[in-house]
Short mmCIF file of C-alpha atoms and ligand atoms in Angstrom, two decimals:
data_model
loop_
_atom_site.label_atom_id
_atom_site.label_comp_id
_atom_site.label_asym_id
_atom_site.label_seq_id
_atom_site.Cartn_x
_atom_site.Cartn_y
_atom_site.Cartn_z
CA MET A 19 -0.05 0.16 -0.06
CA LYS A 20 1.35 3.50 -0.84
CA LEU A 21 1.51 6.28 1.65
CA LEU A 22 -1.33 8.33 -0.07
CA GLU A 23 -3.92 5.77 0.14
CA MET A 24 -3.15 5.14 3.92
CA ASP A 25 -5.69 6.48 6.53
CA TYR A 26 -4.46 7.57 9.90
CA SER A 27 -4.65 4.21 11.55
CA GLN A 28 -2.72 2.43 8.73
CA ILE A 29 0.06 5.03 9.16
CA GLU A 30 0.08 4.27 12.93
CA SER A 31 0.64 0.77 12.27
CA LEU A 32 3.04 1.43 9.66
CA MET A 33 5.13 3.87 12.10
CA LYS A 34 4.86 0.81 14.67
CA ASP A 35 6.28 -1.61 12.23
CA LEU A 36 9.11 0.76 11.49
CA GLY A 37 9.81 0.93 15.25
CA GLN A 38 8.54 4.47 15.62
CA GLY A 39 6.28 6.04 18.10
CA LYS A 40 2.65 6.15 17.37
CA PHE A 41 2.73 10.04 17.53
CA ARG A 42 4.86 10.10 14.18
CA ALA A 43 1.46 9.30 12.24
CA GLY A 44 0.30 12.70 13.29
CA GLN A 45 3.52 14.01 11.98
CA VAL A 46 3.59 12.39 8.60
CA MET A 47 -0.16 13.04 8.10
CA SER A 48 0.36 16.66 8.66
CA TRP A 49 3.04 16.68 6.09
CA LEU A 50 0.89 14.71 3.35
CA LYS A 51 -2.20 16.90 3.94
CA ARG A 52 -0.15 19.92 2.90
CA GLY A 53 1.14 18.50 -0.30
CA LYS A 54 4.69 17.51 1.02
CA THR A 55 6.74 14.46 0.16
CA PRO A 56 8.94 12.37 2.58
CA ASP A 57 11.92 14.31 1.62
CA ASP A 58 10.27 17.41 2.99
CA MET A 59 9.45 15.94 6.55
CA THR A 60 12.12 17.53 8.35
CA ASN A 61 11.02 16.53 11.74
CA LEU A 62 11.66 12.91 10.87
CA ALA A 63 15.14 11.32 10.98
CA LYS A 64 16.58 10.62 7.61
CA PRO A 65 16.42 6.81 7.52
CA LEU A 66 12.74 6.99 8.52
CA ARG A 67 12.34 9.35 5.52
CA ALA A 68 14.30 6.89 3.42
CA ALA A 69 11.91 3.99 4.54
CA LEU A 70 8.89 6.15 3.69
CA ASN A 71 10.42 6.69 0.01
CA GLU A 72 10.95 3.02 -0.05
CA ILE A 73 7.23 2.42 0.53
CA GLY A 74 6.45 5.19 -2.03
CA LEU A 75 3.98 7.99 -1.95
CA GLY A 76 1.93 6.95 -5.15
CA GLY A 77 -0.36 9.46 -6.61
CA VAL A 78 0.32 11.28 -9.81
CA ARG A 79 2.71 13.58 -11.08
CA VAL A 80 2.24 17.19 -12.34
CA GLU A 81 3.33 17.16 -16.05
CA ASN A 82 1.97 20.40 -17.01
CA ALA A 83 0.33 23.34 -15.33
CA ILE A 84 -1.12 26.31 -17.20
CA THR A 85 -2.73 29.36 -15.49
CA SER A 86 -5.53 31.00 -17.33
CA LYS A 87 -6.21 34.80 -17.41
CA ASP A 88 -8.92 34.39 -14.87
CA GLY A 89 -6.46 32.67 -12.27
CA SER A 90 -7.53 29.11 -12.86
CA THR A 91 -5.01 26.57 -13.21
CA LYS A 92 -5.27 23.63 -15.70
CA PHE A 93 -3.34 20.40 -14.52
CA LEU A 94 -2.00 17.57 -16.69
CA PHE A 95 -1.21 14.70 -14.25
CA ARG A 96 0.57 11.47 -15.19
CA CYS A 97 -0.25 8.25 -13.42
CA GLU A 98 2.66 5.74 -13.01
CA ASP A 99 1.48 3.71 -15.90
CA HIS A 100 1.69 6.94 -18.17
CA ASN A 101 -2.12 7.49 -18.37
CA ALA A 102 -2.83 11.14 -18.65
CA ILE A 103 -5.60 12.64 -16.35
CA GLU A 104 -6.69 16.23 -16.04
CA GLY A 105 -7.81 18.65 -13.03
CA VAL A 106 -8.64 22.43 -12.68
CA LEU A 107 -8.04 24.65 -9.90
CA MET A 108 -10.63 27.28 -9.98
CA GLN A 109 -10.48 30.52 -7.98
CA TYR A 110 -13.56 31.64 -6.13
CA HIS A 111 -14.08 34.32 -3.55
CA HIS A 112 -14.19 31.31 -1.01
CA GLY A 113 -10.90 30.04 -2.20
CA GLY A 114 -9.51 27.48 -4.52
CA SER A 115 -11.59 24.50 -5.54
CA LEU A 116 -9.98 21.60 -7.32
CA CYS A 117 -12.10 19.88 -9.99
CA LEU A 118 -10.50 16.13 -10.32
CA SER A 119 -10.86 13.24 -12.44
CA THR A 120 -12.17 9.87 -11.09
CA GLN A 121 -11.37 7.66 -14.11
CA ALA A 122 -9.02 7.84 -17.05
CA GLY A 123 -11.70 8.16 -19.69
CA CYS A 124 -15.38 7.29 -19.05
CA ARG A 125 -17.80 4.75 -20.26
CA MET A 126 -21.10 6.79 -19.98
CA GLY A 127 -20.81 7.94 -23.57
CA CYS A 128 -22.62 11.26 -23.08
CA LYS A 129 -22.71 12.93 -26.58
CA PHE A 130 -21.52 16.38 -25.63
CA CYS A 131 -18.61 15.38 -23.57
CA ALA A 132 -15.06 14.82 -24.48
CA SER A 133 -14.03 12.60 -21.59
CA GLY A 134 -16.01 9.58 -22.99
CA GLU A 135 -15.02 9.97 -26.82
CA ASN A 136 -12.41 6.84 -26.27
CA GLY A 137 -14.32 5.00 -23.80
CA LEU A 138 -12.90 4.08 -20.39
CA VAL A 139 -9.46 3.11 -19.88
CA ARG A 140 -9.52 2.24 -16.25
CA ASN A 141 -10.56 3.44 -12.88
CA LEU A 142 -8.13 5.59 -10.87
CA ASN A 143 -7.02 4.14 -7.76
CA VAL A 144 -7.32 5.67 -4.31
CA ASP A 145 -3.69 6.92 -4.18
CA GLU A 146 -4.24 8.58 -7.68
CA LEU A 147 -7.55 10.37 -6.46
CA VAL A 148 -5.70 11.61 -3.40
CA GLY A 149 -2.69 12.39 -5.38
CA GLN A 150 -4.43 14.97 -7.39
CA VAL A 151 -5.08 16.95 -4.29
CA HIS A 152 -1.82 16.36 -2.94
CA ALA A 153 0.17 17.33 -6.27
CA ALA A 154 -2.11 20.49 -6.66
CA MET A 155 -1.16 21.53 -3.31
CA GLY A 156 2.34 20.59 -3.62
CA HIS A 157 2.60 22.61 -6.93
CA LEU A 158 0.55 25.69 -6.00
CA GLY A 159 1.04 25.73 -2.02
CA GLU A 160 -1.10 24.18 0.72
CA GLY A 161 -3.37 27.06 0.93
CA ALA A 162 -4.47 26.87 -2.57
CA LEU A 163 -7.53 24.86 -2.14
CA ASN A 164 -10.37 24.31 0.34
CA HIS A 165 -12.91 22.98 -1.84
CA MET A 166 -13.15 20.03 -4.39
CA VAL A 167 -15.39 19.11 -7.01
CA LEU A 168 -15.48 15.56 -8.51
CA MET A 169 -16.26 16.80 -12.02
CA GLY A 170 -13.37 15.99 -14.17
CA CYS A 171 -12.92 13.12 -16.34
CA GLY A 172 -15.00 9.95 -15.50
CA GLU A 173 -18.14 9.02 -13.66
CA PRO A 174 -17.46 8.94 -9.67
CA PHE A 175 -20.27 6.26 -8.96
CA ASP A 176 -18.67 3.91 -11.77
CA ASN A 177 -15.49 3.96 -9.65
CA TYR A 178 -17.69 3.73 -6.44
CA HIS A 179 -15.42 2.14 -3.81
CA ASN A 180 -12.45 3.95 -4.58
CA VAL A 181 -14.35 7.18 -4.47
CA VAL A 182 -15.98 6.37 -1.12
CA ARG A 183 -12.78 5.38 0.30
CA PHE A 184 -11.17 8.68 -1.05
CA LEU A 185 -13.93 10.77 0.31
CA ARG A 186 -13.41 9.13 3.80
CA LEU A 187 -9.73 10.13 3.70
CA MET A 188 -10.46 13.49 2.59
CA THR A 189 -13.18 14.21 5.35
CA ASP A 190 -11.54 12.33 8.27
CA GLU A 191 -10.48 14.94 10.92
CA LYS A 192 -7.31 13.01 11.34
CA GLY A 193 -6.71 12.98 7.87
CA TYR A 194 -7.22 15.71 5.15
CA GLY A 195 -9.99 17.25 7.34
CA PHE A 196 -12.24 18.86 4.60
CA SER A 197 -15.64 19.62 5.45
CA PRO A 198 -18.08 17.36 3.30
CA ARG A 199 -19.94 20.83 2.56
CA ASN A 200 -16.90 21.81 0.80
CA ILE A 201 -16.76 18.63 -1.53
CA SER A 202 -19.29 18.30 -4.45
CA LEU A 203 -19.68 15.10 -6.25
CA SER A 204 -21.15 15.08 -9.91
CA THR A 205 -22.87 12.09 -11.28
CA CYS A 206 -24.85 11.41 -14.30
CA GLY A 207 -27.37 9.82 -12.21
CA LEU A 208 -26.58 6.10 -11.48
CA VAL A 209 -29.81 5.64 -9.47
CA ASP A 210 -28.86 2.49 -7.55
CA ARG A 211 -25.51 3.99 -6.56
CA ILE A 212 -27.17 7.21 -5.27
CA TYR A 213 -29.11 5.11 -2.72
CA ASP A 214 -25.95 2.98 -1.81
CA PHE A 215 -24.14 6.49 -1.33
CA ILE A 216 -26.96 7.79 1.04
CA GLU A 217 -26.04 4.69 3.37
CA GLU A 218 -22.48 5.94 3.34
CA LYS A 219 -23.49 8.86 5.16
CA ILE A 220 -20.68 11.15 3.85
CA PRO A 221 -23.09 14.22 3.32
CA VAL A 222 -21.11 15.93 0.40
CA VAL A 223 -23.17 18.28 -2.12
CA LEU A 224 -24.45 15.89 -4.75
CA CYS A 225 -24.74 17.35 -8.08
CA ILE A 226 -26.77 15.38 -10.64
CA SER A 227 -26.22 16.04 -14.56
CA LEU A 228 -29.82 16.01 -15.50
CA HIS A 229 -29.42 18.07 -19.07
CA ALA A 230 -32.83 17.16 -20.14
CA PRO A 231 -36.53 17.93 -18.99
CA ASN A 232 -37.67 14.30 -20.00
CA ASP A 233 -36.49 10.91 -21.23
CA ALA A 234 -37.00 11.69 -25.05
CA VAL A 235 -34.57 14.63 -25.09
CA ARG A 236 -32.34 12.81 -22.44
CA HIS A 237 -32.25 9.70 -24.93
CA GLU A 238 -30.73 12.03 -27.61
CA ILE A 239 -27.67 13.14 -25.39
CA MET A 240 -27.14 10.58 -22.64
CA PRO A 241 -27.16 6.94 -23.14
CA ILE A 242 -27.45 6.28 -19.40
CA SER A 243 -31.02 7.45 -19.92
CA HIS A 244 -31.71 4.03 -21.19
CA ARG A 245 -30.82 2.48 -17.85
CA TYR A 246 -32.53 4.90 -15.57
CA ARG A 247 -35.61 6.84 -16.22
CA ILE A 248 -35.49 10.77 -15.48
CA GLU A 249 -38.37 10.40 -12.79
CA ASP A 250 -36.21 7.99 -11.04
CA VAL A 251 -33.07 10.01 -10.98
CA VAL A 252 -35.12 12.81 -9.60
CA LYS A 253 -36.61 10.72 -7.14
CA ALA A 254 -33.15 9.53 -5.78
CA ALA A 255 -32.31 13.24 -5.58
CA ARG A 256 -35.09 13.78 -3.30
CA ALA A 257 -34.04 10.71 -1.16
CA TYR A 258 -30.47 12.37 -1.04
CA ASP A 259 -31.79 15.60 0.14
CA THR A 260 -34.05 13.98 2.89
CA ALA A 261 -31.29 11.77 4.10
CA SER A 262 -28.31 14.22 3.96
CA GLY A 263 -29.97 17.48 4.77
CA ARG A 264 -28.29 18.94 1.63
CA ARG A 265 -30.18 20.36 -1.32
CA VAL A 266 -29.25 18.71 -4.30
CA ILE A 267 -27.86 20.64 -7.41
CA PHE A 268 -29.13 19.60 -10.97
CA GLU A 269 -26.79 20.56 -13.72
CA TYR A 270 -28.21 21.24 -17.13
CA ILE A 271 -26.10 22.01 -19.89
CA LEU A 272 -27.86 24.46 -22.47
CA ILE A 273 -27.51 22.95 -26.00
CA LYS A 274 -29.00 25.23 -28.97
CA GLY A 275 -32.02 23.58 -30.32
CA VAL A 276 -31.82 20.43 -28.19
CA ASN A 277 -33.06 21.48 -24.67
CA ASP A 278 -33.20 25.14 -24.57
CA SER A 279 -36.73 26.18 -25.26
CA PRO A 280 -39.05 27.93 -22.90
CA ALA A 281 -41.38 24.98 -23.03
CA GLN A 282 -38.58 22.63 -21.81
CA ALA A 283 -37.73 25.17 -19.01
CA LYS A 284 -41.29 24.93 -17.87
CA GLU A 285 -41.14 21.09 -17.92
CA LEU A 286 -37.87 20.98 -16.08
CA ALA A 287 -39.19 23.22 -13.45
CA ARG A 288 -42.21 20.79 -12.91
CA LEU A 289 -40.17 17.65 -12.99
CA THR A 290 -38.05 19.05 -10.03
CA ARG A 291 -40.98 20.80 -8.27
CA GLY A 292 -41.58 20.28 -4.62
CA MET A 293 -38.01 19.77 -3.56
CA ARG A 294 -35.12 21.74 -2.30
CA LYS A 295 -32.74 22.07 -5.25
CA HIS A 296 -30.77 24.39 -7.28
CA ILE A 297 -30.45 24.24 -11.06
CA ASN A 298 -26.89 25.26 -12.65
CA LEU A 299 -27.31 26.12 -16.23
CA ILE A 300 -24.12 25.56 -18.07
CA PRO A 301 -23.93 26.71 -21.62
CA LEU A 302 -22.35 23.98 -23.65
CA ASN A 303 -18.62 24.43 -23.96
CA GLY A 304 -16.85 23.24 -27.14
CA ASP A 305 -18.22 21.65 -30.14
CA VAL A 306 -18.46 18.00 -29.09
CA GLY A 307 -21.17 16.20 -30.85
CA GLY A 308 -21.50 19.31 -33.22
CA TRP A 309 -23.72 21.07 -31.16
CA GLN A 310 -23.42 24.73 -30.05
CA ALA A 311 -24.38 26.84 -26.87
CA PRO A 312 -27.45 28.99 -27.07
CA GLY A 313 -26.81 32.68 -27.48
CA ARG A 314 -26.81 34.71 -24.37
CA GLN A 315 -30.35 35.77 -24.77
CA ASP A 316 -31.86 32.30 -25.09
CA CYS A 317 -29.82 31.36 -21.90
CA GLN A 318 -31.42 34.34 -19.93
CA ARG A 319 -34.71 33.41 -21.14
CA PHE A 320 -34.45 29.71 -20.06
CA LEU A 321 -33.39 31.05 -16.64
CA SER A 322 -36.27 33.33 -16.37
CA VAL A 323 -38.87 30.74 -17.16
CA LEU A 324 -37.35 28.65 -14.49
CA LYS A 325 -37.46 31.21 -12.00
CA GLU A 326 -41.06 32.28 -12.98
CA ASN A 327 -41.83 28.70 -12.15
CA GLY A 328 -40.59 28.71 -8.78
CA ALA A 329 -37.06 27.08 -9.62
CA SER A 330 -33.98 28.36 -7.93
CA ALA A 331 -31.47 28.49 -10.74
CA THR A 332 -28.30 30.54 -11.94
CA ILE A 333 -26.15 30.44 -15.12
CA ARG A 334 -22.70 29.13 -14.30
CA ARG A 335 -19.96 31.37 -14.81
CA THR A 336 -17.37 29.80 -17.27
CA LEU A 337 -13.86 29.70 -15.97
CA ALA A 338 -10.64 28.43 -17.66
CA ASP A 339 -12.28 28.75 -21.11
CA ASP A 340 -9.05 29.87 -22.79
CA ILE A 341 -7.15 26.74 -21.32
CA GLU A 342 -9.38 23.84 -22.39
CA GLY A 343 -11.17 23.97 -18.92
CA ALA A 344 -14.03 21.68 -19.88
CA CYS A 345 -14.16 17.87 -19.01
CA GLY A 346 -11.74 15.92 -21.02
CA GLN A 347 -10.60 18.57 -23.50
CA LEU A 348 -7.07 18.71 -22.41
CA ARG A 349 -6.81 15.05 -22.12
CA ARG A 350 -8.27 14.63 -25.47
CA ARG A 351 -5.61 16.87 -27.11
CA VAL A 352 -2.91 15.16 -25.39
CA LEU A 353 -4.22 11.79 -26.66
CA GLN A 354 -4.38 13.00 -30.13
CA GLU A 355 -0.92 14.43 -30.05
CA GLU A 356 0.50 11.24 -28.66
CA GLY A 357 -1.45 9.44 -31.49
N1 LIG B 28 -19.58 11.89 -14.95
C1 LIG B 28 -20.03 13.05 -14.01
C2 LIG B 28 -18.97 14.03 -13.79
C3 LIG B 28 -18.23 14.27 -14.82
S1 LIG B 28 -18.84 15.55 -15.87
C4 LIG B 28 -21.31 13.79 -14.58
O1 LIG B 28 -21.67 13.30 -15.49
O2 LIG B 28 -21.92 14.45 -13.80
C5 LIG B 28 -18.96 17.17 -15.06
C6 LIG B 28 -20.00 17.96 -15.68
O3 LIG B 28 -19.49 18.63 -16.85
C7 LIG B 28 -21.27 17.27 -15.99
O4 LIG B 28 -22.51 17.88 -15.59
C8 LIG B 28 -21.06 17.02 -17.52
O5 LIG B 28 -22.53 16.70 -18.12
C9 LIG B 28 -20.61 18.46 -17.96
N2 LIG B 28 -19.92 18.59 -19.18
C10 LIG B 28 -19.47 17.50 -20.00
N3 LIG B 28 -19.20 18.14 -21.23
C11 LIG B 28 -19.42 19.40 -21.19
C12 LIG B 28 -19.38 20.17 -22.32
N4 LIG B 28 -18.96 20.18 -23.33
N5 LIG B 28 -19.88 21.67 -21.99
C13 LIG B 28 -20.49 21.78 -20.68
N6 LIG B 28 -20.52 21.04 -19.59
C14 LIG B 28 -20.00 19.73 -19.83
#
């Protein structure tokens, strides 16, 4: 097991095995959670640092980091087996938020999304999930992020067990100590997994990629809609709200001529009526599938109709537009360049 996938008690037993006092676990963890490596751990004796290097940190390496005009940083991370994954650190008034990947590729096949174009390569391991947070802090400094969103490449609930373990490490007070409310997980709506996740009792913010007001429209853009009906996705969202006490966020990409009419806005409001929620409207980014984002006015009109019909909604500000910020775009280019 690599250092980055260990929880506090596992580091404690490792220290014991290495003939060290248990208190060393706290020292090691406090370095790790600040993005540091064994060589940085100056309060440990050199032979102990060498032993930790021997075990290995795991995780991912920052191969490239590009900072955008708006202060976002796009990372290209490399796994040990050379798989490329990407993450983006976005700057908000509340601090930095890291968008991280959960899989290399994706098998959900959403027709507007670059991440799934070449299918799934593999799930990311726990140390590679933690490694993205660790590497971003190592690169930009420990204060660089206080939020994270699981919205990069991949479907988090298709890598369920590793993602749950990762979330436990991130929210453990003896571990990375993130508040669950500062972590968002975005899913295309794997209904069975939403119910499983309720049982885990890790009350992160759940975001659901709805993108359509009914199954007919959803069938055009999201193959997963053939497995789970939209009504059941919304029902699971309600269950999550009730169980976690946190309102769900519905994500809705606006695609010109596909899902952006006022009638569809009305239908979306009706579909999600009677529950706490927020609808995040995202004008389509990029040109995947040959579609386009609606014009500004059409986006505003969609928003107004939602509001008139009692739904809380906003249009998401686009960040990192100039640095291929949307899911899978950077990885796609790197794959193309590498042939
Ligand atoms: N698989 C998860 C998380 C990854 S995608 C999910 O489906 O939610 C994160 C968000 O970005 C999703 O809402 C996804 O639909 C959206 N997205 C993907 N491609 C996009 C694009 N070209 N423009 C705008 N949003 C996109």
